[in-house]
Coordinates of C-alpha atoms (C1' of nucleotides) in Angstrom, one line a residue:
Chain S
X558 CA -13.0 -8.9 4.6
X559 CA -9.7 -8.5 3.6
X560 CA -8.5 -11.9 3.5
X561 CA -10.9 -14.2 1.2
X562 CA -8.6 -13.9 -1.4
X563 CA -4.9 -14.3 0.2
X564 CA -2.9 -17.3 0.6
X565 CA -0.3 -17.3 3.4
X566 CA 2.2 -14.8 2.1
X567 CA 4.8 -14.7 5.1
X568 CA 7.1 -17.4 5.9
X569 CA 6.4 -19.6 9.3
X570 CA 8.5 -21.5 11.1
X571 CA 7.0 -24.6 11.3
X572 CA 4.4 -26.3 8.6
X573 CA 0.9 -25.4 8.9
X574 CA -0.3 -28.7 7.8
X575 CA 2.0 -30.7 10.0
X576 CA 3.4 -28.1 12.1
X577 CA 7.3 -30.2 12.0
X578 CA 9.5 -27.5 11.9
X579 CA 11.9 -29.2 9.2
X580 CA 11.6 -26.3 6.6
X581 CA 13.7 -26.7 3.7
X582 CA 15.0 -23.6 1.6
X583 CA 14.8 -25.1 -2.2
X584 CA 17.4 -22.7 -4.0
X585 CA 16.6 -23.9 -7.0
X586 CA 12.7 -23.2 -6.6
X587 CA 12.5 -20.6 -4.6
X588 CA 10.4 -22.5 -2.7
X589 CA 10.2 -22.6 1.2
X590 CA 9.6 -26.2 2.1
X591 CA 8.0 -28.8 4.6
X592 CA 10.5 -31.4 4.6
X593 CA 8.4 -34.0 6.1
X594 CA 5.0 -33.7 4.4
X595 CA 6.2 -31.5 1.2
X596 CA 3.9 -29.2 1.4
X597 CA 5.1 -26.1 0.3
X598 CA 4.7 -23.4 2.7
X599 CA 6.1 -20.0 0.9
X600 CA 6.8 -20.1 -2.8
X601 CA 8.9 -17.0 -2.8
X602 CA 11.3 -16.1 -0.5
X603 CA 13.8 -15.4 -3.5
X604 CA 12.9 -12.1 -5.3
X605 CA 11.5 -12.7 -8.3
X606 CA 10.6 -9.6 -9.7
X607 CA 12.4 -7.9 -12.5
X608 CA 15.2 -5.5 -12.0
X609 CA 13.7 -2.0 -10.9
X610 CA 16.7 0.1 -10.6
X611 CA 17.1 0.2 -14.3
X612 CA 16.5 4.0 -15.5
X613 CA 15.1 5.2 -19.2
X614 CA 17.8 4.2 -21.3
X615 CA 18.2 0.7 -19.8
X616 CA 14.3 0.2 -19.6
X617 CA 14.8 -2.6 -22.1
X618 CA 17.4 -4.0 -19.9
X619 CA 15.0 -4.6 -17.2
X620 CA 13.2 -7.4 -18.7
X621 CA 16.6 -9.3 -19.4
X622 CA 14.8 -12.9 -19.0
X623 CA 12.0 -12.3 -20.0
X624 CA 9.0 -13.0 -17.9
X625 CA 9.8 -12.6 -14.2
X626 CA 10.1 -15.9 -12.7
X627 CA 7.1 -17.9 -12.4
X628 CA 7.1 -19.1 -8.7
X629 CA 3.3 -19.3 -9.2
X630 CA 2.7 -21.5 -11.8
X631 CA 0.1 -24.6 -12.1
X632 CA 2.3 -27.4 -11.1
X633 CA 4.3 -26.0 -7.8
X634 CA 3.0 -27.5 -5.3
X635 CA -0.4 -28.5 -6.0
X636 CA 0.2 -31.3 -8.1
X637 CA 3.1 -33.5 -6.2
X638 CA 2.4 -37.1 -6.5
X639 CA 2.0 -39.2 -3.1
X640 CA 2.6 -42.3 -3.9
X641 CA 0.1 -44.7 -2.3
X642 CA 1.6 -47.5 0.4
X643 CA 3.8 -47.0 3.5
X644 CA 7.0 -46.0 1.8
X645 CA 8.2 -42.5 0.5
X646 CA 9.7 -41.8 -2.7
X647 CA 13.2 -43.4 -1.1
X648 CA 11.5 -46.7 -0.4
X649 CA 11.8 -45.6 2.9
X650 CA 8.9 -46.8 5.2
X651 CA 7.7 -43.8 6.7
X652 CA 7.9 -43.3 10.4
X653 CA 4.9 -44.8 12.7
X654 CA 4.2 -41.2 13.8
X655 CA 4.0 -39.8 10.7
X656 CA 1.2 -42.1 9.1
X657 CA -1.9 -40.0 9.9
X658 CA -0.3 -36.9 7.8
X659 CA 0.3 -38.7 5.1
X660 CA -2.9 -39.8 5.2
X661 CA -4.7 -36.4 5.2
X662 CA -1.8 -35.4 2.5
X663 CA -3.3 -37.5 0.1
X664 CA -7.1 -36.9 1.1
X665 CA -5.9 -33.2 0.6
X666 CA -4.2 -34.2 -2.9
X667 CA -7.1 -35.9 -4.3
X668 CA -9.5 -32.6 -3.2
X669 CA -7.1 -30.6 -5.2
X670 CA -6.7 -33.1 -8.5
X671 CA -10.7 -33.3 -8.3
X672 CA -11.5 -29.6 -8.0
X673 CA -12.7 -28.1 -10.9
X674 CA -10.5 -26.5 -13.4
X675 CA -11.6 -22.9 -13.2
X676 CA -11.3 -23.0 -9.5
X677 CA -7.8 -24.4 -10.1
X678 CA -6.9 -21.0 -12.3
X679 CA -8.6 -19.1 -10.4
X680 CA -5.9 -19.6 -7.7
X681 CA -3.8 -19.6 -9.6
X682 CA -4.4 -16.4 -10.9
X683 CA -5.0 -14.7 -7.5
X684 CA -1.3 -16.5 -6.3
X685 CA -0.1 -13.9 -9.5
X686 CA -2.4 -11.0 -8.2
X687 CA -0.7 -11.5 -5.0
X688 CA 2.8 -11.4 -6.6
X689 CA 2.2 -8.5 -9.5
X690 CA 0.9 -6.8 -6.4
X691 CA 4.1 -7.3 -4.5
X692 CA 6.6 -6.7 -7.3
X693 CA 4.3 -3.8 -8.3
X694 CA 4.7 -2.1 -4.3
X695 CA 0.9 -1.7 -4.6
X696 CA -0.7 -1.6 -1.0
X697 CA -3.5 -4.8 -0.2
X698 CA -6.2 -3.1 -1.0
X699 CA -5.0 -2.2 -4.9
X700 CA -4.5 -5.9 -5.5
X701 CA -8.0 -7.1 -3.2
X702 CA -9.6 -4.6 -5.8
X703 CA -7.6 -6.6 -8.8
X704 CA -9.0 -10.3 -7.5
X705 CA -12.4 -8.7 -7.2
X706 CA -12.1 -7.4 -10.9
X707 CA -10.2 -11.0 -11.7
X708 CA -13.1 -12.9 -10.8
X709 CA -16.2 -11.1 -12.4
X710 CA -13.8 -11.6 -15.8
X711 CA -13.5 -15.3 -15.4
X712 CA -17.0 -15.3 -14.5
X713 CA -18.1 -13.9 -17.5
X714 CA -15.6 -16.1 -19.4
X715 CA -13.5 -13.8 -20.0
X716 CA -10.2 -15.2 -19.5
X717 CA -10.9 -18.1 -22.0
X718 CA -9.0 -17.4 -24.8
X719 CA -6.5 -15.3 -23.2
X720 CA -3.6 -15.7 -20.4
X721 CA -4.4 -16.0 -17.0
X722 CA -0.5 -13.4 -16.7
X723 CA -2.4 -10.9 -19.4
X724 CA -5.9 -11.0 -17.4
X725 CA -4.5 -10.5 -14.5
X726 CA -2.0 -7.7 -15.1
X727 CA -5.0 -6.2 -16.8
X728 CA -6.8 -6.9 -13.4
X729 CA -3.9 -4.9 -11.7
X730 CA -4.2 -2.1 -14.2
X731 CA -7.7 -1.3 -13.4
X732 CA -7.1 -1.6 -10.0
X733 CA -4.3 1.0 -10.0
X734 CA -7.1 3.2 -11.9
X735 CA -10.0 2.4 -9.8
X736 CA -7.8 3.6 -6.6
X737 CA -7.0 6.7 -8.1
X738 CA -3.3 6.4 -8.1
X739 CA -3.2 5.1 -11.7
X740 CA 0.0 3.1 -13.2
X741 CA 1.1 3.6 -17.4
X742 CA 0.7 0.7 -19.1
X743 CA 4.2 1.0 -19.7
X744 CA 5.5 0.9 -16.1
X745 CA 2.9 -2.6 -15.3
X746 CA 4.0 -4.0 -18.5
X747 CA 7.6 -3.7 -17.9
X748 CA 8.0 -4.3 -14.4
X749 CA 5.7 -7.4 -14.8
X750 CA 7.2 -8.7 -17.7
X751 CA 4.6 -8.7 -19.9
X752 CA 4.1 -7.7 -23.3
X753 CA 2.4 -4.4 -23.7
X754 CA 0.4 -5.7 -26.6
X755 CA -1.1 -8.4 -24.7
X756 CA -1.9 -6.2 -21.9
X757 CA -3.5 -3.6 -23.1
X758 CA -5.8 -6.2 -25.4
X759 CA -6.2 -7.7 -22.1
X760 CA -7.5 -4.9 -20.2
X761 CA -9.3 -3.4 -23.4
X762 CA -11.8 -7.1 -23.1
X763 CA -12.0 -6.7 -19.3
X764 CA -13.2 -3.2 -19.6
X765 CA -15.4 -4.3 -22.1
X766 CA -16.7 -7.4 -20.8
X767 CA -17.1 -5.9 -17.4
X768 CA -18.4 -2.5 -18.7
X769 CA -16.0 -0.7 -16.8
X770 CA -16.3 2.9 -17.8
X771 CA -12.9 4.3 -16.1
X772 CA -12.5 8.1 -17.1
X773 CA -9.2 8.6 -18.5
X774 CA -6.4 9.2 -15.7
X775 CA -5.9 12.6 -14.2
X776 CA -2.7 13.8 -14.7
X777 CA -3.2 14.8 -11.2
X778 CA -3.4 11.6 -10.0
X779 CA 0.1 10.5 -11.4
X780 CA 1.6 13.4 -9.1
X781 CA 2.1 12.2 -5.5
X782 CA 3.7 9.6 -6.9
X783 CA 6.1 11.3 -9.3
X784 CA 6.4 13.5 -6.1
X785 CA 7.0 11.5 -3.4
X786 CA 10.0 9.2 -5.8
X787 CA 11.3 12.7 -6.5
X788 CA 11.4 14.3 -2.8
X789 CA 10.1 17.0 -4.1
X790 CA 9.8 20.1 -1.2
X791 CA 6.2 20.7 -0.8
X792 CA 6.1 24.2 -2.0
X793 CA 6.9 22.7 -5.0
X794 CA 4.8 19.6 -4.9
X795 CA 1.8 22.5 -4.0
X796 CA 3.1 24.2 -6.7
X797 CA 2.9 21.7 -9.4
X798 CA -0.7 20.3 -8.3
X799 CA -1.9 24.0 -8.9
X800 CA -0.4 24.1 -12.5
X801 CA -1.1 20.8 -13.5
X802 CA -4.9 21.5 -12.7
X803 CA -4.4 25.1 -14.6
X804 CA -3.2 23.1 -17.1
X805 CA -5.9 20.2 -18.0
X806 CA -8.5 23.0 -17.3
X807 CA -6.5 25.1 -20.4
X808 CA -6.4 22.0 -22.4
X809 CA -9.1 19.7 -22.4
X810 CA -9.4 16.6 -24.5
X811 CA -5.3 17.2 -25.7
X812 CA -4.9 13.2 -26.8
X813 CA -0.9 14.3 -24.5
X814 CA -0.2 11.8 -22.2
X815 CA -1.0 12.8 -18.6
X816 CA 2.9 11.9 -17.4
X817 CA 4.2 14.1 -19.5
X818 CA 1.7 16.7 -18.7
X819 CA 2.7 16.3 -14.9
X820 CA 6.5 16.1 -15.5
X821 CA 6.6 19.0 -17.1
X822 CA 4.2 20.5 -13.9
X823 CA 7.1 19.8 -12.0
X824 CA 9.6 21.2 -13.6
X825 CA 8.2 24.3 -14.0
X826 CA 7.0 24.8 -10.6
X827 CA 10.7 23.6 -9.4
X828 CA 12.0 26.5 -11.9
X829 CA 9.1 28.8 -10.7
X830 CA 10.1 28.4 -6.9
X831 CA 14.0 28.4 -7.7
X832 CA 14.1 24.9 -6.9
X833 CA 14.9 23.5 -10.1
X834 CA 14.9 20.0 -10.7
X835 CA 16.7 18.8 -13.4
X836 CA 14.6 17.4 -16.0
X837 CA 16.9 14.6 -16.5
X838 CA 15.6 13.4 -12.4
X839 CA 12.4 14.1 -13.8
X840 CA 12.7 12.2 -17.0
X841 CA 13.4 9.2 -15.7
X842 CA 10.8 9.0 -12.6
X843 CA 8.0 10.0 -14.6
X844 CA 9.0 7.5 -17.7
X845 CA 9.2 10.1 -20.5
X846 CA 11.9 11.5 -22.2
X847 CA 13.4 15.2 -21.2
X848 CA 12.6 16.4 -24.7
X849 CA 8.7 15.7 -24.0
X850 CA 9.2 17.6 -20.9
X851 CA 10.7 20.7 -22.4
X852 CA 8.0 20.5 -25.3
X853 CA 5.6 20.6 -22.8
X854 CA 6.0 22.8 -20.1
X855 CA 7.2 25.8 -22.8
X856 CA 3.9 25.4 -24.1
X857 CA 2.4 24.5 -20.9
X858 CA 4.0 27.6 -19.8
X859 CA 2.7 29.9 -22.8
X860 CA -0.5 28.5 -22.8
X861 CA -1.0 29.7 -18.8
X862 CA 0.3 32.8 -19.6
X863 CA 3.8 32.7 -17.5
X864 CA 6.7 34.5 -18.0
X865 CA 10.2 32.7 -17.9
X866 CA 12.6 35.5 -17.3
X867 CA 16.2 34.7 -17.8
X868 CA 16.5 35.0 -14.0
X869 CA 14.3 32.4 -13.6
X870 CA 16.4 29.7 -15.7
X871 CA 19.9 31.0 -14.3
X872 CA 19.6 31.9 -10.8
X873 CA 18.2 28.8 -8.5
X874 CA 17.5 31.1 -5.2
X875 CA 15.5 33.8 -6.5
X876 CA 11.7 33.0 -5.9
X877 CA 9.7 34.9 -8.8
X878 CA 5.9 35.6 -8.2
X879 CA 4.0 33.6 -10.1
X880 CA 0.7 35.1 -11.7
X881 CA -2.2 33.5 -10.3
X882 CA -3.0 30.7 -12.0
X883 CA -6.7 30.4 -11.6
X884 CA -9.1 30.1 -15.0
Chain Q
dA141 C1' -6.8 -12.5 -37.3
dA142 C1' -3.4 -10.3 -39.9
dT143 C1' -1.7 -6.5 -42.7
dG144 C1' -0.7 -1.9 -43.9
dG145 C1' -1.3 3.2 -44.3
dG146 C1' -2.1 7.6 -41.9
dC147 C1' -1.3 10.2 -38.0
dG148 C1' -0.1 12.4 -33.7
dA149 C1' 2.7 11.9 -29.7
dT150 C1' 6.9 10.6 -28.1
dA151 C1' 11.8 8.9 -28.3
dT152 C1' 16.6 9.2 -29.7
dT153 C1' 20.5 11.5 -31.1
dC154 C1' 23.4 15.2 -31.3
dG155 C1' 25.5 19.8 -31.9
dA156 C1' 25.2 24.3 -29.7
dA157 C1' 24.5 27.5 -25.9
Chain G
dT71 C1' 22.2 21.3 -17.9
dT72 C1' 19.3 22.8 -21.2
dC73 C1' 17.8 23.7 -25.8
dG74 C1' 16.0 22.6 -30.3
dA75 C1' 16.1 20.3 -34.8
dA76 C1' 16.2 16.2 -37.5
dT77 C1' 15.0 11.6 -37.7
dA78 C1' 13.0 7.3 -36.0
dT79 C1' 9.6 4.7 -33.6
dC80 C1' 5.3 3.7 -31.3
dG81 C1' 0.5 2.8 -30.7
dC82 C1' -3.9 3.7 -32.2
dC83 C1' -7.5 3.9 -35.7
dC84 C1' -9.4 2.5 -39.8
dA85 C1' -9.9 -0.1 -44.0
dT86 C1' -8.8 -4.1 -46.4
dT87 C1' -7.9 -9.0 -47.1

DNA sequence: AATGGGCGATATTCGAA
DNA sequence: TTCGAATATCGCCCATT
């Protein structure tokens, strides 16, 4: 059930339509090709995914072109001409052998030129699932939950109007939600390449038109990832769950965003535990700036009722008891 | 649909500790 | 590295056009 939605995402070594083994590596395309039927068996084998190394300061950077490549778009592949007659595009006759796969190339060309047009952006659109999904790190299921969400939207009609790219980062967005291990709109919309305003009116009309009703994100669900990209040491992974729970219990309904709520978690708990992580480190995994971090965990840390002792800030070795942290 | 004001949260910058 | 103040920007909401 996992596999309705995928097209052939590894590379083969021989064409699965006429299983020669002349593949042909198309630089300039990106594309992996069949050099004697053209079919085109793997339209990425070149990254095209935006820079992610980039940190804060240089998030701007990352989008340097623009919109990441698009390997995906309506006319690769799909829509090749086969001339009619014996001869390629050469004037070459084609070989005596090769006549009955040229012949089910072009019944195969006229299925696709005759299919109807929502089925044909409907591929389409799961093709960019499938890359968003890849460029994005996100595991199958995340972007199986995206196509499912994909297609009740087009469905309902839901894309007409808007991009297929906005829909379906929207698509991804929920996804990420739905699973638990939500994205910002910040991180989708930059490392996808698209604009932030035209995601978040995307996802706004597919939560609408699909009457999602996705409680806002846990802070605690941004944490294993923060965590994990940090190598934080358990202790204070443990650490930082406990007071970023402590803390959404204090604060309920604060309109703060639930990064910056975790970020500042962890660097408490890292100070808390004489661990301490710089904020800087911090800053840049969780995507806000070290001054929201210090704003929030000193009244993160007032609010819970902890003491910072000088000892705490200077000296990195000395574990300090924390106060129980329970409401 | 576009525009603009109000507003809260966050970002940037920078000097000091 | 961290702190904290000043200043700028962002995105959302709402009302207006």
């Amino acid at each position: 059930m996992e596999s309705d939605v995928l097209l052939p995402a590894q590379e083969e070594d021989s064409c699965p339509e006429c299983r020669s083994s002349h593949l042909i590596r198309d630089y300039v395309h990106g594309e992996l090709v069949c050099e004697s039927c053209g079919l085109v068996v793997s339209e990425s084998f070149i990254d095209p995914g935006p820079e992610w190394s980039g940190t804060g300061q240089d998030a701007a950077n990352k989008i340097r072109t623009g919109a990441p490549v698009n390997v995906a778009s309506h006319d690769k592949g799909l829509t090749t001409e086969i001339a009619p007659g014996l001869r390629d595009s050469q004037g070459k006759p084609f070989r005596e052998e090769d006549r009955p796969q040229i012949y089910r190339m072009r019944k195969l060309q006229k299925r696709m030129r005759y299919a109807q047009a929502g089925e044909r952006s409907l591929a389409e659109a799961l093709m960019e699932l499938e890359r968003m999904a890849s460029v994005l790190g996100l595991p199958r299921a995340f972007r199986n939950e995206a196509a499912v969400l994909y297609r009740k939207a087009a469905r309902k009609g839901l894309v007409r109007g808007r991009t297929i790219l906005g829909m379906a980062s929207a698509a991804i967005y929920a996804a990420c939600r739905l699973k638990g291990a939500p994205r910002n709109l910040e991180e989708i919309s930059s490392t996808l390449g698209i604009r932030r305003r035209e995601l978040t009116l995307s996802y706004k009309a597919l939560g609408r038109g699909l009457g999602l009703r996705l409680p806002p994100p846990r802070a605690e669900d941004f944490l294993r990832r923060f965590a994990s990209q940090l190598a934080l040491p358990p202790a204070v992974e443990a650490k930082s769950l406990e007071l970023v729970r402590a803390t959404e219990r204090a604060e309920q309904f604060h309109s703060k965003g639930p990064s910056g709520t975790v970020a500042a978690c962890i660097y408490l708990a890292s100070i808390l535990l004489g661990q301490k992580v710089p904020q800087e480190k911090i800053s840049r995994v969780a995507g806000v700036s070290e001054v929201t971090i210090r704003i929030r965990y000193t009244s993160i840390a007032k609010r819970l009722g902890l003491e910072l002792s000088p000892r705490d800030r200077s000296q990195p070795s000395s574990s300090s008891p924390l106060p129980p942290v329970s409401a």
